[in-house]
Coordinates of C-alpha atoms in Angstrom, one line a residue:
X1 CA 18.8 9.5 -10.5
X2 CA 17.6 9.3 -7.0
X3 CA 20.6 7.0 -6.4
X4 CA 23.1 9.6 -7.6
X5 CA 21.6 12.5 -5.1
X6 CA 21.5 9.9 -2.5
X7 CA 25.1 9.5 -2.9
X8 CA 25.8 13.3 -3.5
X9 CA 23.7 13.8 -0.2
X10 CA 25.5 10.9 1.7
X11 CA 28.6 12.4 0.8
X12 CA 28.0 15.5 1.7
X13 CA 26.5 14.5 5.4
X14 CA 30.3 12.9 5.4
X15 CA 31.8 15.5 4.6
X16 CA 29.9 18.0 6.5
X17 CA 31.1 15.5 9.8
X18 CA 35.0 15.4 8.5
X19 CA 34.9 19.2 8.2
X20 CA 33.1 19.3 11.8
X21 CA 35.9 17.0 13.3
X22 CA 38.7 18.9 11.9
X23 CA 37.4 22.2 12.9
X24 CA 37.0 20.7 16.8
X25 CA 40.3 19.3 16.9
X26 CA 41.6 22.8 15.7
X27 CA 39.5 24.4 18.3
X28 CA 41.6 22.1 20.6
X29 CA 44.6 22.8 19.6
X30 CA 44.0 26.4 19.5
X31 CA 42.9 26.3 23.2
X32 CA 46.0 24.1 23.9
X33 CA 48.5 26.4 22.3
X34 CA 48.0 29.5 24.9
X35 CA 48.5 26.9 27.8
X36 CA 51.7 25.8 26.7
X37 CA 52.7 29.6 25.4
X38 CA 51.7 30.1 29.0
X39 CA 53.9 27.2 30.8
X40 CA 57.1 28.2 28.7
X41 CA 56.4 31.8 29.7
X42 CA 56.6 30.7 32.9
X43 CA 59.9 28.6 32.5
X44 CA 61.8 30.8 30.9
X45 CA 61.1 33.7 34.3
X46 CA 62.4 30.4 36.6
X47 CA 65.3 30.2 34.4
X48 CA 65.4 33.4 34.7
X49 CA 64.9 33.9 38.3
X50 CA 67.4 31.1 38.8
X51 CA 70.3 33.1 36.3
X52 CA 70.1 36.4 38.0
X53 CA 70.9 34.4 41.8
X54 CA 73.3 32.9 40.3
X55 CA 74.9 36.1 39.0
X56 CA 74.3 37.8 42.7
X57 CA 76.0 34.8 44.0
X58 CA 78.7 34.7 41.6
X59 CA 79.3 38.5 42.2
X60 CA 79.5 38.0 46.0
X61 CA 82.2 35.2 45.7
X62 CA 84.4 38.1 43.8
X63 CA 83.7 40.3 46.4
X64 CA 85.5 38.3 48.9

């Protein structure tokens, strides 16, 4: 009976630890995701700016 209670409490402790670690991983991933989306957004803006410049150059070339 005591041994059973001990194994349950040990399992419980290790399970809690595992859940805590998983929660921390999820939390750090959740913190990384916004910065990744920020980088993607910045990259998209750069690509858009380059496309505008290319378009302006292209239009000016045709005018000449």
